[in-house]
CSV table of N, CA and C in Angstrom, one decimal:
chain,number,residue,atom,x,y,z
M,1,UNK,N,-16.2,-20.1,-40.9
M,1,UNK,CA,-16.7,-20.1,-39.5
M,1,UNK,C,-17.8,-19.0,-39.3
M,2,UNK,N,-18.3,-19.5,-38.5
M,2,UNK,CA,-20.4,-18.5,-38.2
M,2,UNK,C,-19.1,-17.5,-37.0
M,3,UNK,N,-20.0,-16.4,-37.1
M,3,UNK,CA,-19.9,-15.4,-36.1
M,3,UNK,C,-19.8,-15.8,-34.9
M,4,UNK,N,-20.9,-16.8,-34.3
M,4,UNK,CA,-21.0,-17.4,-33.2
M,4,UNK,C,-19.9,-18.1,-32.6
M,5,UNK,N,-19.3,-19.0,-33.8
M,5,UNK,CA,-18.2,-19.7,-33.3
M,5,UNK,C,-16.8,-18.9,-32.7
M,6,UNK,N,-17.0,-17.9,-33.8
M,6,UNK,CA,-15.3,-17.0,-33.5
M,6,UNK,C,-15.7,-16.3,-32.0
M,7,UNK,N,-17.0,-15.8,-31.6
M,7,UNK,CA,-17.5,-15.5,-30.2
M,7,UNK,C,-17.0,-16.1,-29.2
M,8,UNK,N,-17.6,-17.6,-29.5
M,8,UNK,CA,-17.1,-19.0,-28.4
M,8,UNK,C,-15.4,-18.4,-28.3
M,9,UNK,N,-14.7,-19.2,-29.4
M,9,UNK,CA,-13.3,-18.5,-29.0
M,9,UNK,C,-12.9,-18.0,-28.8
M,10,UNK,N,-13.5,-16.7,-28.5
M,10,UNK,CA,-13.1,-15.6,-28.2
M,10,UNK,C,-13.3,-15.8,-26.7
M,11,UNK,N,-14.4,-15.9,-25.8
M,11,UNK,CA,-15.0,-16.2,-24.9
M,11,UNK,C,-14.2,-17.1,-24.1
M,12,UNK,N,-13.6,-18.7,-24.7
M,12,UNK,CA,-13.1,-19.4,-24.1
M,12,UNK,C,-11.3,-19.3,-23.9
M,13,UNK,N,-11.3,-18.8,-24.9
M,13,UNK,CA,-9.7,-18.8,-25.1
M,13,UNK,C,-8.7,-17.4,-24.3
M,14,UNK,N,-9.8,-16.4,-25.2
M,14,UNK,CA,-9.2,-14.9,-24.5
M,14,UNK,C,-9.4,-14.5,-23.7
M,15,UNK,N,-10.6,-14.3,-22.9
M,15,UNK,CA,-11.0,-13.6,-21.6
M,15,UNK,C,-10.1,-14.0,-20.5
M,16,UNK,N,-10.5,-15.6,-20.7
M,16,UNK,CA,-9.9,-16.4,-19.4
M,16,UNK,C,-8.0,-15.6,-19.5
M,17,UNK,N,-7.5,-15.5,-20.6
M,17,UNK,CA,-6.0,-15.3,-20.6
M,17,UNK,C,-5.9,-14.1,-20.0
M,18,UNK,N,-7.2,-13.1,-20.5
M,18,UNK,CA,-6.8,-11.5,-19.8
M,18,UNK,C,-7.1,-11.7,-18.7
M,19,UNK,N,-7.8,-12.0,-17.9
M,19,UNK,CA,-8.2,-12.1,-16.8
M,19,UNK,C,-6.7,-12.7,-15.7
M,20,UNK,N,-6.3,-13.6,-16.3
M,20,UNK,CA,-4.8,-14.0,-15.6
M,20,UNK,C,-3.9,-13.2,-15.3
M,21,UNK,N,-3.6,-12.4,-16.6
M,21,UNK,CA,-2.6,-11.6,-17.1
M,21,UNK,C,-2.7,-10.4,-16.3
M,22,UNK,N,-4.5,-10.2,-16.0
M,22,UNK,CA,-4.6,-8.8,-14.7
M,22,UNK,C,-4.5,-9.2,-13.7
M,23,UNK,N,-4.9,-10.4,-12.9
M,23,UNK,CA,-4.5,-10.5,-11.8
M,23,UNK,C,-3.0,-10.8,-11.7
M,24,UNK,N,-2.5,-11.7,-12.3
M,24,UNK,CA,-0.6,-11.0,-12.6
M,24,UNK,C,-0.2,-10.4,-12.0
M,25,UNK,N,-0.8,-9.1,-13.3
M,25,UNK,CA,-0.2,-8.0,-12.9
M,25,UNK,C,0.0,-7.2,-11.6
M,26,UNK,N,-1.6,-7.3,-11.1
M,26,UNK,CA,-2.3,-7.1,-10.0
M,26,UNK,C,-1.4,-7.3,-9.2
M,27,UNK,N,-1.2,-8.7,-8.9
M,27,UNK,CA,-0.8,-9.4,-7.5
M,27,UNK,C,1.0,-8.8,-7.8
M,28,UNK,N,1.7,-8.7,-9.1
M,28,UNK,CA,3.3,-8.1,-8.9
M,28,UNK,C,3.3,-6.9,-8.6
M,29,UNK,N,2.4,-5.7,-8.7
M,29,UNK,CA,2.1,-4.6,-8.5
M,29,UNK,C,2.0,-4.2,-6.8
M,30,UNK,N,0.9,-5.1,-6.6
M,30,UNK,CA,0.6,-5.3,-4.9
M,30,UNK,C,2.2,-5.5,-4.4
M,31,UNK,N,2.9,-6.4,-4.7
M,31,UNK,CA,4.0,-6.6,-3.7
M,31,UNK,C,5.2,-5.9,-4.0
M,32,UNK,N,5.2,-5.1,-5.6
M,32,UNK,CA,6.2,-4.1,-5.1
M,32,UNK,C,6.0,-2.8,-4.4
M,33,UNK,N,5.0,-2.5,-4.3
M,33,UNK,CA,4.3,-0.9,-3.9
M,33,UNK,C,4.1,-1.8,-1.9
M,34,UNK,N,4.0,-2.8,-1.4
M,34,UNK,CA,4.1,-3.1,-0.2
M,34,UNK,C,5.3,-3.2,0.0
M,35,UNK,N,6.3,-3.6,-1.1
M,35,UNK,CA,8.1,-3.8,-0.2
M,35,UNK,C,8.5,-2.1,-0.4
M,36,UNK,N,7.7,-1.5,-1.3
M,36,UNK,CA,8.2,-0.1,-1.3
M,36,UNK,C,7.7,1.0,-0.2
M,37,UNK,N,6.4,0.8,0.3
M,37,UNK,CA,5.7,1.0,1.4
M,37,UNK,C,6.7,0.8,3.0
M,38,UNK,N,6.9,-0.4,3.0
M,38,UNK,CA,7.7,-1.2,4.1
M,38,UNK,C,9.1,-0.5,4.1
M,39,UNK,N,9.5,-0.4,3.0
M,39,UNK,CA,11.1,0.0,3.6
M,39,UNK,C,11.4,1.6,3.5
M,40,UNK,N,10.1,2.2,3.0
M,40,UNK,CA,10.0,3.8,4.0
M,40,UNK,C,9.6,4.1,4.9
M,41,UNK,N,9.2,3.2,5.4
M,41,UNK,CA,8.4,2.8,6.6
M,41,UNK,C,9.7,2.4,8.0
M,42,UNK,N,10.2,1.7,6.9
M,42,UNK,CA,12.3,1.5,7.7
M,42,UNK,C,12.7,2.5,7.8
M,43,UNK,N,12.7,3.5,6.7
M,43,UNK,CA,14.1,4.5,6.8
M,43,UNK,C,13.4,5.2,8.1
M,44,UNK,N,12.1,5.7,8.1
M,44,UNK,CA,11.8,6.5,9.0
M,44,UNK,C,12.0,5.8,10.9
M,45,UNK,N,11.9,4.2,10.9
M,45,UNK,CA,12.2,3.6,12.0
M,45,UNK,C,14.3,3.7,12.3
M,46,UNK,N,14.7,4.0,10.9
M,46,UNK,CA,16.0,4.4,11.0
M,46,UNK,C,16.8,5.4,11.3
M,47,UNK,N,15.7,6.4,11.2
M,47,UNK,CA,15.9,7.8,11.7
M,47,UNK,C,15.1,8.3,13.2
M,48,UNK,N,14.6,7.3,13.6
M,48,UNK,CA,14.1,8.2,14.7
M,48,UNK,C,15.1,8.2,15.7
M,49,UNK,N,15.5,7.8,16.5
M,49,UNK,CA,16.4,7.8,17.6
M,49,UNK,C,18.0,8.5,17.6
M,50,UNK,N,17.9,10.0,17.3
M,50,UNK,CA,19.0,10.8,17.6
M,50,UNK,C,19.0,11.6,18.1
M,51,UNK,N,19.9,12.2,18.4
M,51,UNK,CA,20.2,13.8,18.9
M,51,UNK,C,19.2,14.6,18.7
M,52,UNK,N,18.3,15.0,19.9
M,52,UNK,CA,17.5,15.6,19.8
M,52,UNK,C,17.7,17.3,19.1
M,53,UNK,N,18.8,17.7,19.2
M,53,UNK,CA,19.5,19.1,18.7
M,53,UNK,C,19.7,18.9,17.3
M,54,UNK,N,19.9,17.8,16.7
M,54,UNK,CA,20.2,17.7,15.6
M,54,UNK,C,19.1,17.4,14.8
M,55,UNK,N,18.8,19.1,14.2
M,55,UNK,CA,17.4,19.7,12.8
M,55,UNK,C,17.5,18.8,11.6
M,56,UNK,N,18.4,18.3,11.2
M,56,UNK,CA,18.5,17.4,10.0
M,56,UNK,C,17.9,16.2,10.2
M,57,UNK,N,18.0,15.6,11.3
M,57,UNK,CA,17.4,14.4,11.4
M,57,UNK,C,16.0,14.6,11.6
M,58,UNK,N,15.6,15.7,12.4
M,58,UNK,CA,14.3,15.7,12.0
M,58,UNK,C,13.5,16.0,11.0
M,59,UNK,N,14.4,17.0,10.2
M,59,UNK,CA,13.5,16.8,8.7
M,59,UNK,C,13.7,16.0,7.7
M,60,UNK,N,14.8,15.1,8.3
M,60,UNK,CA,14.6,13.8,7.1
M,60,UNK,C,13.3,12.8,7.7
M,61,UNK,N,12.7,12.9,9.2
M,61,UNK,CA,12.0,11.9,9.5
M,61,UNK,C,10.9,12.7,8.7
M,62,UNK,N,10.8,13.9,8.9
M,62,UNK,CA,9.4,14.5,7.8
M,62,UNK,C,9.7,14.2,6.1
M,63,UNK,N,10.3,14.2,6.1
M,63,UNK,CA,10.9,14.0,4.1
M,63,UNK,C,10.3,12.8,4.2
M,64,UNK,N,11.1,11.3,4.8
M,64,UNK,CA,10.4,9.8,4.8
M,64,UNK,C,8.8,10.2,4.8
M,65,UNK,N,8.6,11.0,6.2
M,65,UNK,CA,6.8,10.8,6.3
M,65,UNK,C,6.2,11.4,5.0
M,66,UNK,N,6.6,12.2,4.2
M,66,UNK,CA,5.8,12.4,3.3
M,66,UNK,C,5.9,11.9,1.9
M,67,UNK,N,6.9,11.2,2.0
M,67,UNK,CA,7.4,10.3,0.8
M,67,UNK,C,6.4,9.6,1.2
M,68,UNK,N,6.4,8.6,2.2
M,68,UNK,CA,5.4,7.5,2.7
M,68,UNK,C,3.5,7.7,2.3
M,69,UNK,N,3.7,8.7,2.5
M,69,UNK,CA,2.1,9.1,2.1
M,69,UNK,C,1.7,9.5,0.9
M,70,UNK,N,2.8,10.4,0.6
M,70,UNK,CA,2.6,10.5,-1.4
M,70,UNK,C,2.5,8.8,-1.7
M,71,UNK,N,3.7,8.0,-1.7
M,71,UNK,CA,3.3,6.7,-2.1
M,71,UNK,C,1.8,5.8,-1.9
M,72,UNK,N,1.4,6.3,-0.9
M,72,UNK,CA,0.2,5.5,-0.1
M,72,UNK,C,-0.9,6.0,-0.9
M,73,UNK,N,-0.7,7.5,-0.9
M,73,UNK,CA,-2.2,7.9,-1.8
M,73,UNK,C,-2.1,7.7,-3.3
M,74,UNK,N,-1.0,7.2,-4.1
M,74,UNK,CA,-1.0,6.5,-5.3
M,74,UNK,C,-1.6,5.2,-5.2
M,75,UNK,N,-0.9,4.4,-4.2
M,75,UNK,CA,-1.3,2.5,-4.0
M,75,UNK,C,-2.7,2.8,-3.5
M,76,UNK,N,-2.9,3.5,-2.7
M,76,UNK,CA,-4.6,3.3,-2.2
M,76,UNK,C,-5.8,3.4,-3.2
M,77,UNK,N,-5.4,4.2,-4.2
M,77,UNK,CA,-6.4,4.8,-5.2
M,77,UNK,C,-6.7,3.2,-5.9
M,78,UNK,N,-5.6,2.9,-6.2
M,78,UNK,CA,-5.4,1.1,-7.2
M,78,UNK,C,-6.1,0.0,-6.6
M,79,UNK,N,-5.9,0.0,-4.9
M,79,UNK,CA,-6.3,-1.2,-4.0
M,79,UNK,C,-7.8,-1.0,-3.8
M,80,UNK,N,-8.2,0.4,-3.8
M,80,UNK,CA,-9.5,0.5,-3.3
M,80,UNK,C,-10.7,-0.6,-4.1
M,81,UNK,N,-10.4,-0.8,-5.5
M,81,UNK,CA,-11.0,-2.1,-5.7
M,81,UNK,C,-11.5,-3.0,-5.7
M,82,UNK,N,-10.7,-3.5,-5.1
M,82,UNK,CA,-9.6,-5.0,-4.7
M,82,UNK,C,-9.8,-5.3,-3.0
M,83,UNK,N,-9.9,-4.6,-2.2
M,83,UNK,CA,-10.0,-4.7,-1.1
M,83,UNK,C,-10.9,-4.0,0.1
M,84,UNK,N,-11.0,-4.6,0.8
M,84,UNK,CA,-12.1,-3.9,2.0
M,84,UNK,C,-11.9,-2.4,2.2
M,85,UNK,N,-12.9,-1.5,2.1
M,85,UNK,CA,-12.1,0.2,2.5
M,85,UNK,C,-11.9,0.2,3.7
M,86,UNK,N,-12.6,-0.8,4.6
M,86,UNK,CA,-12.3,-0.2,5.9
M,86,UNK,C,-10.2,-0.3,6.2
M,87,UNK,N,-10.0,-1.4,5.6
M,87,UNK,CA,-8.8,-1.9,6.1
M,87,UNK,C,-7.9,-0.8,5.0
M,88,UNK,N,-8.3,-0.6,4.0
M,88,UNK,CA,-7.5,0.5,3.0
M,88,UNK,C,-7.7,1.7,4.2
M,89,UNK,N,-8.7,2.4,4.8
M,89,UNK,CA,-9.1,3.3,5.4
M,89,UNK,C,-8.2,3.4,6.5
M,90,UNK,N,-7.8,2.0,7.3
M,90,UNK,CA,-7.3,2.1,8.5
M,90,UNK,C,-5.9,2.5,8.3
M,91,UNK,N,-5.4,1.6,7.4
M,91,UNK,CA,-4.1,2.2,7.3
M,91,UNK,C,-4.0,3.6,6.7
M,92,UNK,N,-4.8,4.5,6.3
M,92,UNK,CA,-4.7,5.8,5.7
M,92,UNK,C,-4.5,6.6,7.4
M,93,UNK,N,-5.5,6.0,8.0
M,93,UNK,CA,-5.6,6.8,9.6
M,93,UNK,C,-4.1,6.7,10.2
M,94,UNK,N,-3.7,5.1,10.2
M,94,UNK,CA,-2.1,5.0,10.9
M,94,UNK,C,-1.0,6.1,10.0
M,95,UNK,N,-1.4,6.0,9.0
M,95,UNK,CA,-0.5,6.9,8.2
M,95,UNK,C,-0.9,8.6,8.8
M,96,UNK,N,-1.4,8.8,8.5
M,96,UNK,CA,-2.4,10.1,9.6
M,96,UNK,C,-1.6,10.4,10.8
M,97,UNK,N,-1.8,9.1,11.5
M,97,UNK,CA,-1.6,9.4,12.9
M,97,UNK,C,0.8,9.7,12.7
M,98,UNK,N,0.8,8.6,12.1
M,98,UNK,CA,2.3,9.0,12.1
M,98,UNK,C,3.2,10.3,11.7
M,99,UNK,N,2.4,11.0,10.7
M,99,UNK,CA,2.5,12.1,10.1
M,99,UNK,C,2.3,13.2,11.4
M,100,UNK,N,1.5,13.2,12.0
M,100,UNK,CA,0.9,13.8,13.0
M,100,UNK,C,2.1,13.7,14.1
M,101,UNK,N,2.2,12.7,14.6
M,101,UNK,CA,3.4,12.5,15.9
M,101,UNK,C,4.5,12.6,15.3
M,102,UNK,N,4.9,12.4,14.2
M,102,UNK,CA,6.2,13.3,13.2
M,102,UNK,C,6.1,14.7,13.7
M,103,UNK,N,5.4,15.3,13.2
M,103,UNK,CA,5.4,16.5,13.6
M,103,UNK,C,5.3,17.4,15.1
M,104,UNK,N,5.0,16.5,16.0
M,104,UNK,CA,5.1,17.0,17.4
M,104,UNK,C,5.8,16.5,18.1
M,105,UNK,N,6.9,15.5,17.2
M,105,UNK,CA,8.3,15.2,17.8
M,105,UNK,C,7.8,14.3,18.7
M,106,UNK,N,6.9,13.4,19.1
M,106,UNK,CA,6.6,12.3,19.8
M,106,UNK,C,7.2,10.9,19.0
M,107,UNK,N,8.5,10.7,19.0
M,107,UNK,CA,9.2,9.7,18.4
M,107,UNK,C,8.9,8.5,18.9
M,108,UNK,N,8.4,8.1,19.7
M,108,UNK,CA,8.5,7.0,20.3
M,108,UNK,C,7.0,6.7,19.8
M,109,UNK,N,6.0,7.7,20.0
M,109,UNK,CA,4.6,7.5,18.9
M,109,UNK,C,4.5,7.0,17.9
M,110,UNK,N,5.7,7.8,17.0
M,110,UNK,CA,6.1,7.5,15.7
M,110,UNK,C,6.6,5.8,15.3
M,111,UNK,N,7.3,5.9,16.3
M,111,UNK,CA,8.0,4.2,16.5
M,111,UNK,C,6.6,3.5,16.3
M,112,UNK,N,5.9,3.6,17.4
M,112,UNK,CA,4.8,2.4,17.5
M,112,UNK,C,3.8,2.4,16.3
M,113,UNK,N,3.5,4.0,15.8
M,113,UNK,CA,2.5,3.9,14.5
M,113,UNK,C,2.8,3.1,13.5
M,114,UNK,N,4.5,3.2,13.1
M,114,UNK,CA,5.2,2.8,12.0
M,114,UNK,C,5.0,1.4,11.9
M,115,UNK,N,5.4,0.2,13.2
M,115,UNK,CA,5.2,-0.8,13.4
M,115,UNK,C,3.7,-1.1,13.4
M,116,UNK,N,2.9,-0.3,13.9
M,116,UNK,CA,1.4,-0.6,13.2
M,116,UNK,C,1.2,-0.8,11.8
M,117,UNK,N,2.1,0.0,11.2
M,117,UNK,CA,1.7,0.1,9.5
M,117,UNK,C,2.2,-0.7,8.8
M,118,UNK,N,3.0,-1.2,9.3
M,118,UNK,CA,4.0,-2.5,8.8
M,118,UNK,C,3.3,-3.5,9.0
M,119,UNK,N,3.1,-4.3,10.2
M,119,UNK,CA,1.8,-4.5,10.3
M,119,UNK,C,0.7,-4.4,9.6
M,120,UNK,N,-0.7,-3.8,9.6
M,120,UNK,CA,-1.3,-3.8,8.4
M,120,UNK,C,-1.1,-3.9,6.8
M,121,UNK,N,0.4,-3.4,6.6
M,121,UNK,CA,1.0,-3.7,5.3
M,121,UNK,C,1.1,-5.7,5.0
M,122,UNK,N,1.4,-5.3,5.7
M,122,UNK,CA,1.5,-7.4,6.0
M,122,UNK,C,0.4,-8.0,5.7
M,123,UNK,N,-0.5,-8.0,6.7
M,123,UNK,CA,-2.1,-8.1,6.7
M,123,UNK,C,-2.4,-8.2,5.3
M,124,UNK,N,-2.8,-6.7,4.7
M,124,UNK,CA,-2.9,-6.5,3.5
M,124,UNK,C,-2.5,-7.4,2.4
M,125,UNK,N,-1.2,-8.1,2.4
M,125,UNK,CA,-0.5,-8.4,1.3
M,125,UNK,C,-0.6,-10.1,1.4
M,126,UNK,N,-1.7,-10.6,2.8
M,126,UNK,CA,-1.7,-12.1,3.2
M,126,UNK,C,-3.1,-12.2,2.2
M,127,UNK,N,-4.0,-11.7,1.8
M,127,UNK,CA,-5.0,-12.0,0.8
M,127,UNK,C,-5.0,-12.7,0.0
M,128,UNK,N,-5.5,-14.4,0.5
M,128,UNK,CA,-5.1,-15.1,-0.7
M,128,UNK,C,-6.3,-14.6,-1.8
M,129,UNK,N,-7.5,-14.3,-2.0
M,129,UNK,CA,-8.7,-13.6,-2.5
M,129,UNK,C,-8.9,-12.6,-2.4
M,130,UNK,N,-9.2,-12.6,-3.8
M,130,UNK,CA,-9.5,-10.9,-4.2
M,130,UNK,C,-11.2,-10.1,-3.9
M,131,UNK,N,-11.2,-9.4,-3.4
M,131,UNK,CA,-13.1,-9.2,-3.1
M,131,UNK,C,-13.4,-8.1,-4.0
M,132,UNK,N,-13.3,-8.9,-5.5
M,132,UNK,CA,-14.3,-8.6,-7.1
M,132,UNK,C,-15.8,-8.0,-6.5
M,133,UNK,N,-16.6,-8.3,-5.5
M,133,UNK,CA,-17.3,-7.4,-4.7
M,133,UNK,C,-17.7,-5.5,-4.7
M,134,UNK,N,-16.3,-5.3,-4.2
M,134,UNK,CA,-16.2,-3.8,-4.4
M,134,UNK,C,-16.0,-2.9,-5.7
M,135,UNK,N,-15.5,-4.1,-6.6
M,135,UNK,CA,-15.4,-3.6,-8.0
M,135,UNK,C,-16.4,-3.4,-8.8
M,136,UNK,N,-17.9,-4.1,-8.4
M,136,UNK,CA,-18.5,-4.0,-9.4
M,136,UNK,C,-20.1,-3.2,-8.8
């Protein structure tokens, strides 16, 4: 066999296979880091409504909020590729904003940011196409 030929097969056979095998991966990755996203995004809609005297509950809603954002600044770094910044950007801001009204005890803020993010988490994860655009 000429050089050229083992090229072709290489060309037709392998690429196309790796190329599958990242988007795969890609697309199982995206939806566990979104169900992982979403249901800290629960615990904290599971904790907001108690006893306002009761200190524990409020720092487990801050423990969730920064779990939620450590997670987010891992997945964001990976999506930034793959997806529009503005929409990667928006949700960094809702995440921002919830962190923020966490902290000044505006729970009912918190309620509505959280459902925002869940929300754009959704959004996010309806992409039937990838925008190979930003990657290159």
């Amino acid at each position: 066999m000429s050089k050229s030929t083992i090229v072709f097969i290489i060309a037709v056979i392998f690429i196309p296979t790796a190329v599958f095998l990242l988007a795969y991966y890609f697309s199982r990755t995206l939806k566990q880091d979104i169900t992982e996203l979403t249901s800290k995004v629960e615990l904290i809609e599971a904790n907001l409504f108690f006893d306002e005297s009761d200190d524990e509950e409020k720092e487990s809603i801050a423990v969730f909020t920064d779990a939620l954002k450590n997670k987010w600044d891992k997945c964001s770094n990976r999506w930034c590729f793959f997806f529009d910044h503005e929409e990667i950007h928006h949700i960094q801001i809702l995440i921002t904003e919830l962190e923020t009204e966490a902290k000044n005890g505006n729970y009912y803020a918190v309620s509505v940011s959280s459902a925002r993010i869940k929300c754009s988490l959704e959004l996010l994860s309806k992409h039937d196409a990838l925008d190979l655009s930003n990657f290159f």
